[in-house]
Coordinates of N, CA and C in Angstrom, one line a residue:
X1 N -40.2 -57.2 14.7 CA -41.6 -57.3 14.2 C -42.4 -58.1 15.2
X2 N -41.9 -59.1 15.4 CA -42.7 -59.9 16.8 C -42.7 -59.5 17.8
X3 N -42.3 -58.1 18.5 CA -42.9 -58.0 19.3 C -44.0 -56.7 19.3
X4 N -44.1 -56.0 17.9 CA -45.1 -55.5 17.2 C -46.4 -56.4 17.4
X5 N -46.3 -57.5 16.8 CA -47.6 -58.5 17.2 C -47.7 -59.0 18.4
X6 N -47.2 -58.8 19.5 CA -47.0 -59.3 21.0 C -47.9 -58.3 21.5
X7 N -47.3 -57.1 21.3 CA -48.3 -55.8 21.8 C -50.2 -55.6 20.9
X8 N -49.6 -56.0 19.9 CA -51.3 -55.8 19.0 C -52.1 -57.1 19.8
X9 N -51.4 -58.4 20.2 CA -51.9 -59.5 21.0 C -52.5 -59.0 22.0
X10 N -51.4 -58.8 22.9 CA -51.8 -58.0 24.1 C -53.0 -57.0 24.1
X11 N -52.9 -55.8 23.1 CA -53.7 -55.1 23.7 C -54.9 -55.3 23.1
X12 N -55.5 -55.9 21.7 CA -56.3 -56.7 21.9 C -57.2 -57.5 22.6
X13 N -56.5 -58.5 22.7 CA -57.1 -59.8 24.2 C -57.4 -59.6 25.4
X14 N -56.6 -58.0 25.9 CA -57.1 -57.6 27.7 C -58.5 -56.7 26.8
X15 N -58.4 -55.9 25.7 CA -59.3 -54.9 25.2 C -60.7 -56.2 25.2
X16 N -60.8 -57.1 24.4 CA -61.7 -58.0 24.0 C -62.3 -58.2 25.5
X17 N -61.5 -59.0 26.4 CA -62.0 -59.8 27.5 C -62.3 -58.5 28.4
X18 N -62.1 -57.5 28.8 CA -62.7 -56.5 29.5 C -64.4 -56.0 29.5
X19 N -64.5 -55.9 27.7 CA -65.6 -55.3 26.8 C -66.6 -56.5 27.4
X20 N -65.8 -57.9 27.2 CA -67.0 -59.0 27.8 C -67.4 -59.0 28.6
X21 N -66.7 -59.0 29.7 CA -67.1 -58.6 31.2 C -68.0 -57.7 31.2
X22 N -67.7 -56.7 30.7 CA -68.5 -55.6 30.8 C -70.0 -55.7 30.5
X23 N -69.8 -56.6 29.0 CA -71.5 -56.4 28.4 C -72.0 -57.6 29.3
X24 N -71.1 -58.6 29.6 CA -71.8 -59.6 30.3 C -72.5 -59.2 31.3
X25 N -72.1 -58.4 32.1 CA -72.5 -58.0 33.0 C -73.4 -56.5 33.3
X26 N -73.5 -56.1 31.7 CA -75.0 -55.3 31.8 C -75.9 -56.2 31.2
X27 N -75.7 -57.2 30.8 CA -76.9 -58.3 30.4 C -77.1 -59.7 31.8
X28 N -76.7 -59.4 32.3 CA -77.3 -60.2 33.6 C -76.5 -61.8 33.1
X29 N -77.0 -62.2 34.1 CA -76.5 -63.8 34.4 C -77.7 -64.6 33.7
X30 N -77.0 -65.7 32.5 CA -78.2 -66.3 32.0 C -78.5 -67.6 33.0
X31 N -79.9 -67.9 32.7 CA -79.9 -68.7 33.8 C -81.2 -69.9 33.3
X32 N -81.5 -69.5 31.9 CA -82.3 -70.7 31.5 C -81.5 -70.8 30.1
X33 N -81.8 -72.3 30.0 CA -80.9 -72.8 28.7 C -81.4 -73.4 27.8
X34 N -82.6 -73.2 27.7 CA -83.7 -73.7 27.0 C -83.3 -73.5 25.5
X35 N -83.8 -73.9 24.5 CA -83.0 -73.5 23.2 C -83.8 -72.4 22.6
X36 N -85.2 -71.8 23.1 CA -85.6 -70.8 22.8 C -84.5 -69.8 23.6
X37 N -84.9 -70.2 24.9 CA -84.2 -68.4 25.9 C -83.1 -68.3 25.3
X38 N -82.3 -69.5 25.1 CA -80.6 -69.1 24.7 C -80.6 -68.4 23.0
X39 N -81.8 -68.7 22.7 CA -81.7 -67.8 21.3 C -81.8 -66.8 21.4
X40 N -82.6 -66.2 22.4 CA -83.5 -64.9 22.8 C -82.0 -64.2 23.2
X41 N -81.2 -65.1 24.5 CA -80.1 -64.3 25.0 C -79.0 -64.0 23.9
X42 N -78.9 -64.5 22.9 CA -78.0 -64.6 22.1 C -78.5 -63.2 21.1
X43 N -79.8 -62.8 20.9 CA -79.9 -61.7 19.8 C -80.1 -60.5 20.9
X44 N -80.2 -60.8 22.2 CA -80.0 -59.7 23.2 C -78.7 -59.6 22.9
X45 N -77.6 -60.5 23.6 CA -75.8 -60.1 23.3 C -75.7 -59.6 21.9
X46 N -75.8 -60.0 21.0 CA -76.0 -59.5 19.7 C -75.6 -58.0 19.5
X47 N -76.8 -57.4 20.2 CA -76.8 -55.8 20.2 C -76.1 -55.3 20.9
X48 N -75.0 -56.1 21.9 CA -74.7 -55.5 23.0 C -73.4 -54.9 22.7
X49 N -73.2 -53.5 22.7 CA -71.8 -52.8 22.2 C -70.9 -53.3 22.6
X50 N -70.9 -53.7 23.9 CA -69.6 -54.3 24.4 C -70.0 -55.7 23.8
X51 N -70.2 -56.6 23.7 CA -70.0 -57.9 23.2 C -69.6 -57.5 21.7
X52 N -70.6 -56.7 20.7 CA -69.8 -56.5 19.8 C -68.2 -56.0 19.7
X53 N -68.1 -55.2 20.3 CA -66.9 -54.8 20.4 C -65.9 -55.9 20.9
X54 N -66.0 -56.7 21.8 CA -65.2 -57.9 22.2 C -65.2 -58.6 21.2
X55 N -66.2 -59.0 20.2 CA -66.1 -59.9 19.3 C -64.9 -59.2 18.2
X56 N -64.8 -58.0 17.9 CA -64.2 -57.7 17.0 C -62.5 -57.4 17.6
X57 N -62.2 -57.2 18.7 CA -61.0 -57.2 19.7 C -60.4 -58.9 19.5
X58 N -61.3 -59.5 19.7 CA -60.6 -61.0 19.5 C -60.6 -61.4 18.5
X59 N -61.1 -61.2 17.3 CA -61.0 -61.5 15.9 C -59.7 -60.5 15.7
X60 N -59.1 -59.3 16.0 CA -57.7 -59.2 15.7 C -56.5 -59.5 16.4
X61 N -57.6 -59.7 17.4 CA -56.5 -60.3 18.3 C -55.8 -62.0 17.8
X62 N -56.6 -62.8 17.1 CA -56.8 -63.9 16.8 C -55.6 -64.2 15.0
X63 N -55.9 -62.8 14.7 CA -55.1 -63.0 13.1 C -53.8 -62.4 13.7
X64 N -54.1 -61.0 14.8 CA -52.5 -60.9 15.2 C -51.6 -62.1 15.6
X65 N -52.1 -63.3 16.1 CA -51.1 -64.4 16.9 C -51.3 -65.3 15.4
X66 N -52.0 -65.3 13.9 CA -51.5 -66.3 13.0 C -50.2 -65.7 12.9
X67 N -50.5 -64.1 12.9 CA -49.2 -63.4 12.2 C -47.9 -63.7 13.3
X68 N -48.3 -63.5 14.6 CA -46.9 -63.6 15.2 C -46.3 -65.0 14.9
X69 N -47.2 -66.4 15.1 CA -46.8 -67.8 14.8 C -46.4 -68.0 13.6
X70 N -46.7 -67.1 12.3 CA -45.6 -67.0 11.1 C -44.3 -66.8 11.1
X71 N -43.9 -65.8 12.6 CA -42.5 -65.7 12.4 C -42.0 -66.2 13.5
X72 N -42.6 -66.6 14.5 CA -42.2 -66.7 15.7 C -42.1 -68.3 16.3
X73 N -42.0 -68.8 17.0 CA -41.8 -70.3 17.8 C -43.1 -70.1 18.7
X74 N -43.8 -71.3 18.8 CA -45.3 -71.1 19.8 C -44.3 -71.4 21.2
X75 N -43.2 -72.0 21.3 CA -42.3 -72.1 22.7 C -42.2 -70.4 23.0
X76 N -42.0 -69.7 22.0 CA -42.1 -68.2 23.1 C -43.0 -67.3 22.5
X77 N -43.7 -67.6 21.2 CA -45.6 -66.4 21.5 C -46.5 -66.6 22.3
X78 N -46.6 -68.1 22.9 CA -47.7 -68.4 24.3 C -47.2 -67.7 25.5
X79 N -45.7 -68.0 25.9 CA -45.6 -67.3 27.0 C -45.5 -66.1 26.7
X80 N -45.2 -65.1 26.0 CA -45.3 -63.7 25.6 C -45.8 -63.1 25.8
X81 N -47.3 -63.8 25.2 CA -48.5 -63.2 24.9 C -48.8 -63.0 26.4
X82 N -48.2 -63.7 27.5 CA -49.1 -63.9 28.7 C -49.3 -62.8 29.6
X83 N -48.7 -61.9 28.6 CA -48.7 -60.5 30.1 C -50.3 -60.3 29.6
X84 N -51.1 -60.4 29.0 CA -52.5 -60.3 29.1 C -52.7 -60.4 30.4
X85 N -52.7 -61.3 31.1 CA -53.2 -62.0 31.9 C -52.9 -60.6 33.2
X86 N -51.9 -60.1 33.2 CA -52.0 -58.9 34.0 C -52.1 -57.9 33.8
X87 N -52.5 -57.6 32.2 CA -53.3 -56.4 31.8 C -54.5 -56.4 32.4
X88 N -55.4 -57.5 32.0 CA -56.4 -58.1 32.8 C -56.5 -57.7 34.5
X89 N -55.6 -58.3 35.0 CA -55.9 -58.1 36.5 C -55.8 -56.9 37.1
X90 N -54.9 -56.0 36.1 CA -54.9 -54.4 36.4 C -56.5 -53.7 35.9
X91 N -56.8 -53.8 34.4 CA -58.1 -53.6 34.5 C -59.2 -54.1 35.3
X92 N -59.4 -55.1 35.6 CA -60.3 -55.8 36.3 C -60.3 -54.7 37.7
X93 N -59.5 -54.4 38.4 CA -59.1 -53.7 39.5 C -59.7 -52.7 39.3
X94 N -59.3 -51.6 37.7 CA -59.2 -50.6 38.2 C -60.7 -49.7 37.3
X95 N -61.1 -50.7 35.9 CA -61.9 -50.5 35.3 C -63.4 -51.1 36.1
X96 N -63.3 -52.3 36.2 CA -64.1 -53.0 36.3 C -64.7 -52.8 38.0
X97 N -63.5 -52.5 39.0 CA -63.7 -52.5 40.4 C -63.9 -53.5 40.7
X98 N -63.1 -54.8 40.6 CA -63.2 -55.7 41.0 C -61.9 -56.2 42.3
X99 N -62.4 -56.5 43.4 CA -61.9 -56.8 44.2 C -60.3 -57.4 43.8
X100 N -59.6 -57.0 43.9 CA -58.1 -58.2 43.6 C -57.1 -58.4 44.8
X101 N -57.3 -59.5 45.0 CA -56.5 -59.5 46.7 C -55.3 -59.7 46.2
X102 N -54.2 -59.7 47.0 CA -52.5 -60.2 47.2 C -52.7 -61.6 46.5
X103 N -53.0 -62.3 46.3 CA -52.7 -63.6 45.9 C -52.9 -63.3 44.3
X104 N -54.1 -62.4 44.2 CA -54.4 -62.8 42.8 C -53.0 -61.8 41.7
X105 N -52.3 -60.8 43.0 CA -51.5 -59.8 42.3 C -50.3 -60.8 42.2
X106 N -49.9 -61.6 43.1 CA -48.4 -62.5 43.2 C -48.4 -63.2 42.1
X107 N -49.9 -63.9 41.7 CA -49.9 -64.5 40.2 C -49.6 -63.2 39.3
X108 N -50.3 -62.5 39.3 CA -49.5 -62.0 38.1 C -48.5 -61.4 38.0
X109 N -47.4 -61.3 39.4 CA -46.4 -60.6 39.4 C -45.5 -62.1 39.1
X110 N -46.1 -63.5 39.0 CA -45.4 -64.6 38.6 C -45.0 -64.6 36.8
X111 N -46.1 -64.3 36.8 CA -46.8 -63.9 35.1 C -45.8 -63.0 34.7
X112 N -45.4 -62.2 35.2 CA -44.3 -61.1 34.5 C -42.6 -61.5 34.5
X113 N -42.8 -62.3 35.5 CA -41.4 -62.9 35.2 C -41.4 -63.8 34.7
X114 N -42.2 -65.0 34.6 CA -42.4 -65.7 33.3 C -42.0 -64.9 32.1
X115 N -42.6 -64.2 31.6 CA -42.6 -63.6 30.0 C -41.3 -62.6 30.2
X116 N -40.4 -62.4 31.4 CA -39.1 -61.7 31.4 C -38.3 -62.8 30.7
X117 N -38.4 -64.0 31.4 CA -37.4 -65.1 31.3 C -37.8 -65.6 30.0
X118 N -38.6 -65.7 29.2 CA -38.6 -66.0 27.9 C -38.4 -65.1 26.7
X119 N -38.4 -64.0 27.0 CA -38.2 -62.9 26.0 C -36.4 -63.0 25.7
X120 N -35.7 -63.1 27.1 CA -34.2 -63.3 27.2 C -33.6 -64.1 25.7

């Protein structure tokens, strides 16, 4: 069953953080922090499908890890969970077109054998 919630983690958390990226980046770079604009920016994000959608990706993604830490040890659902991190850099690459040099792929080919050696 834990690794039923490893995978709902997983593909939640690359799902959530992608959507962000995404809307973040059809809503521009904020750049005044004034407490009006940041309200203004905040009911712009608001409507923003991908921010909505990220927000509700990490809200299951968030009760999936109460559920895995009900059965599981946080010594192996943290590192577990970590193949995110190269769901991420695969999307980022291939969704997002984001440049990903050799270094950034060696981390996450570090990242995969981490969560080999803890799954053991």
């Amino acid at each position: 069953m834990r690794w039923v919630w490893i995978g709902v983690i997983v593909a939640a958390t690359t799902a959530g953080e992608v959507m962000q990226a995404m809307g973040m980046r059809r809503h521009g770079e904020i750049r005044d922090f004034r407490p009006g604009a940041l309200g203004r920016a905040m009911a712009v994000l608001a409507r923003n499908r991908f921010v909505i959608g990220s927000v509700i990706a990490m809200a299951v993604s968030f009760f999936a890890n109460i559920g895995l830490l009900s059965i599981a040890e946080l010594s192996f659902a943290v590192p577990a969970t970590a193949v995110t991190y190269v769901m991420e850099t695969v999307l980022a690459k291939y969704v997002l077109k984001e440049n990903v040099n050799r270094l950034r792929w060696a981390g996450a080919s570090l990242v995969i054998c981490g969560v080999a050696l803890v799954s053991l």
